[in-house]
Amino acid sequence: MDTDARLLLHPSEYPSPFSSKVIDVQDSWIRLQSTEFYPTGGGQPHDTGIITYDGGEVSVIDVKGRNEVLHQVEGTPPPIGTVVQGVIDVERRSALARMHTAQHLASALAHEHWGGVTVGNQIGIESTRIDLQFENRDLFSPEELIEFMNDEIKSNHEVTMDNRSLDDLKSDSRVRIDLNRIPNVSSLRVIDIDTIDVCPCAGTHVESTGVIPRVVLDRVKSKGAGKLRVSYRFE
Ligand SMILES: [Zn+2]
């Protein structure tokens, strides 16, 4: 397992503790041989949790990096070579996985009904926002978007993970994003929500949409010509 092994894990709710080994320590930052802590990226905040080992325990307060994932710990970091156990804060992880999967629904439905293109997003525990670009944003109804999202949440669609090539994705009409922005690597981690959406994504997601709580509109803000920032939260 390399440090990117966490990307192979799906679903992302309730991750189990995992065993690993400290391979590098720089000040308060440690690197593990393998990790399942999610690092900040793709608009999604990092996991938190604890790292335990024989005779000690430290809190993980920040996680960053992609190929080399670094964990910032509070307390004296365990030395290189220490066998450790990583325990992810499942409450925070699950909240983020639910918010993130809801974002896939929002992006797909804004595209389906109004041709809106997601040009940015920030997943949060309290509130999540997406920036949507429209040809004519006056036609867009954020209230209706929220209604459509709740319909699909209630429909309890299965959320699955797959690995597919870029060429394969180009011929799939359920892909909403601009694939020209995706690097042409041999295999992409793809998240599939039933008939609704297919999206290359390295974030964390739920197993089926039914576990997502009902969403409500938080606020709508203009972000310039044709662009709106829509925020939602859980009821
Ligand atoms: Zn995602």
CSV table of C-alpha atoms and ligand atoms in Angstrom, one decimal:
chain,number,residue,atom,x,y,z
A,1,MET,CA,0.0,0.0,0.0
A,2,ASP,CA,1.4,3.4,-0.9
A,3,THR,CA,0.2,6.6,0.7
A,4,ASP,CA,-2.5,7.0,-1.9
A,5,ALA,CA,-4.2,3.8,-0.9
A,6,ARG,CA,-6.9,5.8,0.9
A,7,LEU,CA,-8.2,6.8,-2.5
A,8,LEU,CA,-9.2,3.2,-3.2
A,9,LEU,CA,-11.5,3.1,-0.2
A,10,HIS,CA,-15.2,3.5,-0.7
A,11,PRO,CA,-17.6,4.2,0.9
A,12,SER,CA,-15.9,6.8,3.1
A,13,GLU,CA,-18.2,6.8,6.1
A,14,TYR,CA,-17.1,5.2,9.4
A,15,PRO,CA,-13.5,4.4,8.4
A,16,SER,CA,-11.9,1.7,10.6
A,17,PRO,CA,-8.7,2.3,12.5
A,18,PHE,CA,-5.6,1.4,10.4
A,19,SER,CA,-2.1,0.3,11.2
A,20,SER,CA,1.0,2.0,9.8
A,21,LYS,CA,4.5,3.1,10.6
A,22,VAL,CA,6.2,6.5,11.0
A,23,ILE,CA,8.6,7.0,8.1
A,24,ASP,CA,9.5,10.7,8.5
A,25,VAL,CA,9.2,13.5,11.1
A,26,GLN,CA,9.7,17.2,10.4
A,27,ASP,CA,8.8,19.4,13.4
A,28,SER,CA,5.2,18.7,14.2
A,29,TRP,CA,4.5,16.9,10.8
A,30,ILE,CA,4.8,13.2,10.4
A,31,ARG,CA,4.6,11.0,7.4
A,32,LEU,CA,3.3,7.4,7.5
A,33,GLN,CA,4.1,4.4,5.4
A,34,SER,CA,0.4,4.3,4.4
A,35,THR,CA,-2.5,6.5,5.6
A,36,GLU,CA,-6.2,6.7,5.3
A,37,PHE,CA,-6.4,10.3,6.6
A,38,TYR,CA,-7.9,12.5,3.9
A,39,PRO,CA,-5.7,15.5,3.1
A,40,THR,CA,-7.2,18.9,2.3
A,41,GLY,CA,-7.8,19.0,-1.4
A,42,GLY,CA,-10.5,19.3,-4.1
A,43,GLY,CA,-12.5,21.7,-2.0
A,44,GLN,CA,-12.7,19.3,0.9
A,45,PRO,CA,-11.1,19.9,4.3
A,46,HIS,CA,-8.8,17.3,5.9
A,47,ASP,CA,-9.7,14.6,8.4
A,48,THR,CA,-8.8,14.9,12.0
A,49,GLY,CA,-8.3,12.1,14.5
A,50,ILE,CA,-5.6,10.5,16.7
A,51,ILE,CA,-2.5,8.5,16.2
A,52,THR,CA,-1.8,6.0,19.0
A,53,TYR,CA,1.2,3.9,19.6
A,54,ASP,CA,2.8,1.9,22.4
A,55,GLY,CA,3.1,4.4,25.2
A,56,GLY,CA,1.6,7.4,23.6
A,57,GLU,CA,-1.1,9.2,21.6
A,58,VAL,CA,-1.1,12.4,19.6
A,59,SER,CA,-4.0,14.3,18.0
A,60,VAL,CA,-4.0,14.8,14.2
A,61,ILE,CA,-4.9,18.5,13.6
A,62,ASP,CA,-4.1,18.9,9.9
A,63,VAL,CA,-3.4,16.7,6.9
A,64,LYS,CA,-2.0,17.9,3.6
A,65,GLY,CA,-0.2,16.7,0.5
A,66,ARG,CA,-1.2,14.2,-2.2
A,67,ASN,CA,1.5,11.7,-3.0
A,68,GLU,CA,3.3,12.4,0.2
A,69,VAL,CA,0.7,12.9,2.8
A,70,LEU,CA,1.8,14.8,5.9
A,71,HIS,CA,0.0,14.8,9.3
A,72,GLN,CA,0.4,17.6,11.7
A,73,VAL,CA,0.2,16.3,15.3
A,74,GLU,CA,-0.4,18.0,18.6
A,75,GLY,CA,2.0,16.7,21.2
A,76,THR,CA,5.5,15.1,20.8
A,77,PRO,CA,5.5,13.2,17.5
A,78,PRO,CA,6.4,9.5,17.7
A,79,PRO,CA,9.9,8.9,16.3
A,80,ILE,CA,10.7,7.3,12.9
A,81,GLY,CA,10.1,3.6,12.9
A,82,THR,CA,7.2,3.7,15.4
A,83,VAL,CA,4.4,1.3,14.6
A,84,VAL,CA,1.2,3.3,15.0
A,85,GLN,CA,-2.6,3.1,14.7
A,86,GLY,CA,-4.5,5.8,12.9
A,87,VAL,CA,-8.0,6.6,14.2
A,88,ILE,CA,-10.0,9.0,12.1
A,89,ASP,CA,-12.7,11.2,13.6
A,90,VAL,CA,-15.7,9.4,12.0
A,91,GLU,CA,-18.2,12.0,12.9
A,92,ARG,CA,-16.3,14.7,11.0
A,93,ARG,CA,-15.4,12.3,8.1
A,94,SER,CA,-19.1,11.2,7.7
A,95,ALA,CA,-20.4,14.8,7.8
A,96,LEU,CA,-17.9,15.8,5.1
A,97,ALA,CA,-18.7,12.7,3.0
A,98,ARG,CA,-22.4,13.5,3.1
A,99,MET,CA,-21.8,17.2,2.3
A,100,HIS,CA,-19.5,16.2,-0.6
A,101,THR,CA,-21.9,13.6,-2.1
A,102,ALA,CA,-24.6,16.3,-1.9
A,103,GLN,CA,-22.3,18.6,-3.9
A,104,HIS,CA,-22.1,16.0,-6.7
A,105,LEU,CA,-25.9,16.0,-6.7
A,106,ALA,CA,-26.1,19.8,-6.8
A,107,SER,CA,-23.6,20.1,-9.6
A,108,ALA,CA,-25.3,17.4,-11.7
A,109,LEU,CA,-28.8,18.8,-11.2
A,110,ALA,CA,-27.8,22.4,-11.8
A,111,HIS,CA,-26.3,21.2,-15.1
A,112,GLU,CA,-29.2,18.9,-16.0
A,113,HIS,CA,-31.9,21.6,-15.5
A,114,TRP,CA,-30.2,24.9,-16.1
A,115,GLY,CA,-26.9,24.1,-17.9
A,116,GLY,CA,-25.0,25.4,-14.9
A,117,VAL,CA,-21.3,24.5,-14.8
A,118,THR,CA,-19.6,24.1,-11.4
A,119,VAL,CA,-16.5,26.2,-11.5
A,120,GLY,CA,-15.6,26.0,-7.8
A,121,ASN,CA,-16.7,24.4,-4.5
A,122,GLN,CA,-15.9,24.4,-0.8
A,123,ILE,CA,-17.2,21.6,1.3
A,124,GLY,CA,-17.8,22.5,4.9
A,125,ILE,CA,-19.4,20.8,7.9
A,126,GLU,CA,-21.8,23.6,8.7
A,127,SER,CA,-22.4,24.8,5.1
A,128,THR,CA,-21.1,23.9,1.6
A,129,ARG,CA,-21.0,26.2,-1.3
A,130,ILE,CA,-20.7,25.7,-5.0
A,131,ASP,CA,-20.0,28.3,-7.7
A,132,LEU,CA,-22.1,27.9,-10.8
A,133,GLN,CA,-21.6,29.5,-14.1
A,134,PHE,CA,-24.8,30.0,-16.3
A,135,GLU,CA,-25.4,31.4,-19.7
A,136,ASN,CA,-28.5,33.1,-18.2
A,137,ARG,CA,-28.5,33.0,-14.4
A,138,ASP,CA,-31.9,34.7,-14.2
A,139,LEU,CA,-33.5,31.4,-15.3
A,140,PHE,CA,-31.9,29.5,-12.4
A,141,SER,CA,-34.0,28.8,-9.3
A,142,PRO,CA,-31.9,27.9,-6.2
A,143,GLU,CA,-35.0,26.8,-4.3
A,144,GLU,CA,-35.9,24.4,-7.1
A,145,LEU,CA,-32.3,23.1,-7.1
A,146,ILE,CA,-32.6,22.3,-3.4
A,147,GLU,CA,-35.9,20.6,-4.0
A,148,PHE,CA,-34.4,18.4,-6.8
A,149,MET,CA,-31.5,17.6,-4.5
A,150,ASN,CA,-33.9,16.4,-1.7
A,151,ASP,CA,-35.8,14.3,-4.3
A,152,GLU,CA,-32.6,12.5,-5.3
A,153,ILE,CA,-31.5,12.1,-1.7
A,154,LYS,CA,-34.8,10.5,-0.8
A,155,SER,CA,-34.5,8.2,-3.9
A,156,ASN,CA,-31.6,6.5,-2.1
A,157,HIS,CA,-29.4,6.1,-5.2
A,158,GLU,CA,-26.4,3.9,-4.9
A,159,VAL,CA,-23.0,5.6,-5.0
A,160,THR,CA,-20.2,3.5,-6.4
A,161,MET,CA,-16.5,3.9,-7.2
A,162,ASP,CA,-14.8,2.8,-10.4
A,163,ASN,CA,-11.6,3.3,-12.3
A,164,ARG,CA,-12.0,4.4,-15.9
A,165,SER,CA,-9.9,5.9,-18.6
A,166,LEU,CA,-10.3,9.5,-19.8
A,167,ASP,CA,-11.4,8.3,-23.3
A,168,ASP,CA,-14.0,6.1,-21.8
A,169,LEU,CA,-15.4,9.1,-19.8
A,170,LYS,CA,-15.5,11.3,-22.8
A,171,SER,CA,-18.2,9.1,-24.4
A,172,ASP,CA,-20.3,9.0,-21.2
A,173,SER,CA,-23.2,11.6,-21.2
A,174,ARG,CA,-23.5,11.5,-17.4
A,175,VAL,CA,-20.1,13.3,-17.1
A,176,ARG,CA,-20.9,16.9,-16.5
A,177,ILE,CA,-17.5,18.4,-15.9
A,178,ASP,CA,-15.1,19.8,-18.5
A,179,LEU,CA,-12.8,16.8,-19.0
A,180,ASN,CA,-10.2,19.0,-20.7
A,181,ARG,CA,-9.3,20.1,-17.2
A,182,ILE,CA,-8.5,16.6,-16.1
A,183,PRO,CA,-4.9,15.3,-16.5
A,184,ASN,CA,-4.7,12.3,-19.0
A,185,VAL,CA,-3.6,9.6,-16.6
A,186,SER,CA,-4.1,6.0,-17.5
A,187,SER,CA,-6.8,5.4,-14.9
A,188,LEU,CA,-9.1,7.8,-13.1
A,189,ARG,CA,-11.0,7.3,-9.8
A,190,VAL,CA,-14.6,7.9,-10.7
A,191,ILE,CA,-17.6,8.3,-8.5
A,192,ASP,CA,-20.9,7.2,-10.0
A,193,ILE,CA,-24.3,8.2,-8.6
A,194,ASP,CA,-26.7,5.8,-10.3
A,195,THR,CA,-28.1,7.4,-13.5
A,196,ILE,CA,-27.4,11.0,-12.3
A,197,ASP,CA,-23.7,11.7,-12.4
A,198,VAL,CA,-20.3,10.3,-13.2
A,199,CYS,CA,-17.4,12.4,-11.9
A,200,PRO,CA,-13.6,11.8,-11.5
A,201,CYS,CA,-13.1,12.7,-7.9
A,202,ALA,CA,-10.6,11.9,-5.1
A,203,GLY,CA,-12.8,13.0,-2.2
A,204,THR,CA,-14.9,11.0,0.3
A,205,HIS,CA,-18.5,9.9,-0.4
A,206,VAL,CA,-21.3,8.0,1.1
A,207,GLU,CA,-22.5,4.6,-0.1
A,208,SER,CA,-26.0,5.6,-1.0
A,209,THR,CA,-27.7,9.0,-1.1
A,210,GLY,CA,-30.4,8.1,1.4
A,211,VAL,CA,-28.0,8.6,4.3
A,212,ILE,CA,-27.6,12.3,3.4
A,213,PRO,CA,-29.9,14.5,5.6
A,214,ARG,CA,-32.4,16.9,4.0
A,215,VAL,CA,-30.7,20.0,2.6
A,216,VAL,CA,-31.8,23.6,2.9
A,217,LEU,CA,-30.7,26.6,1.1
A,218,ASP,CA,-28.3,28.7,3.1
A,219,ARG,CA,-27.6,31.7,0.8
A,220,VAL,CA,-27.2,32.8,-2.8
A,221,LYS,CA,-24.6,35.4,-3.7
A,222,SER,CA,-23.6,36.9,-7.0
A,223,LYS,CA,-20.1,36.2,-8.1
A,224,GLY,CA,-20.0,38.3,-11.3
A,225,ALA,CA,-21.3,37.9,-14.8
A,226,GLY,CA,-23.4,34.8,-15.1
A,227,LYS,CA,-22.0,33.3,-11.8
A,228,LEU,CA,-23.8,32.5,-8.6
A,229,ARG,CA,-22.5,31.1,-5.3
A,230,VAL,CA,-25.1,28.8,-3.8
A,231,SER,CA,-24.6,27.5,-0.3
A,232,TYR,CA,-26.6,24.8,1.4
A,233,ARG,CA,-26.6,23.1,4.8
A,234,PHE,CA,-28.4,20.2,6.4
A,235,GLU,CA,-31.8,20.8,8.0
B,1,ZN,ZN,-16.5,13.8,-5.0
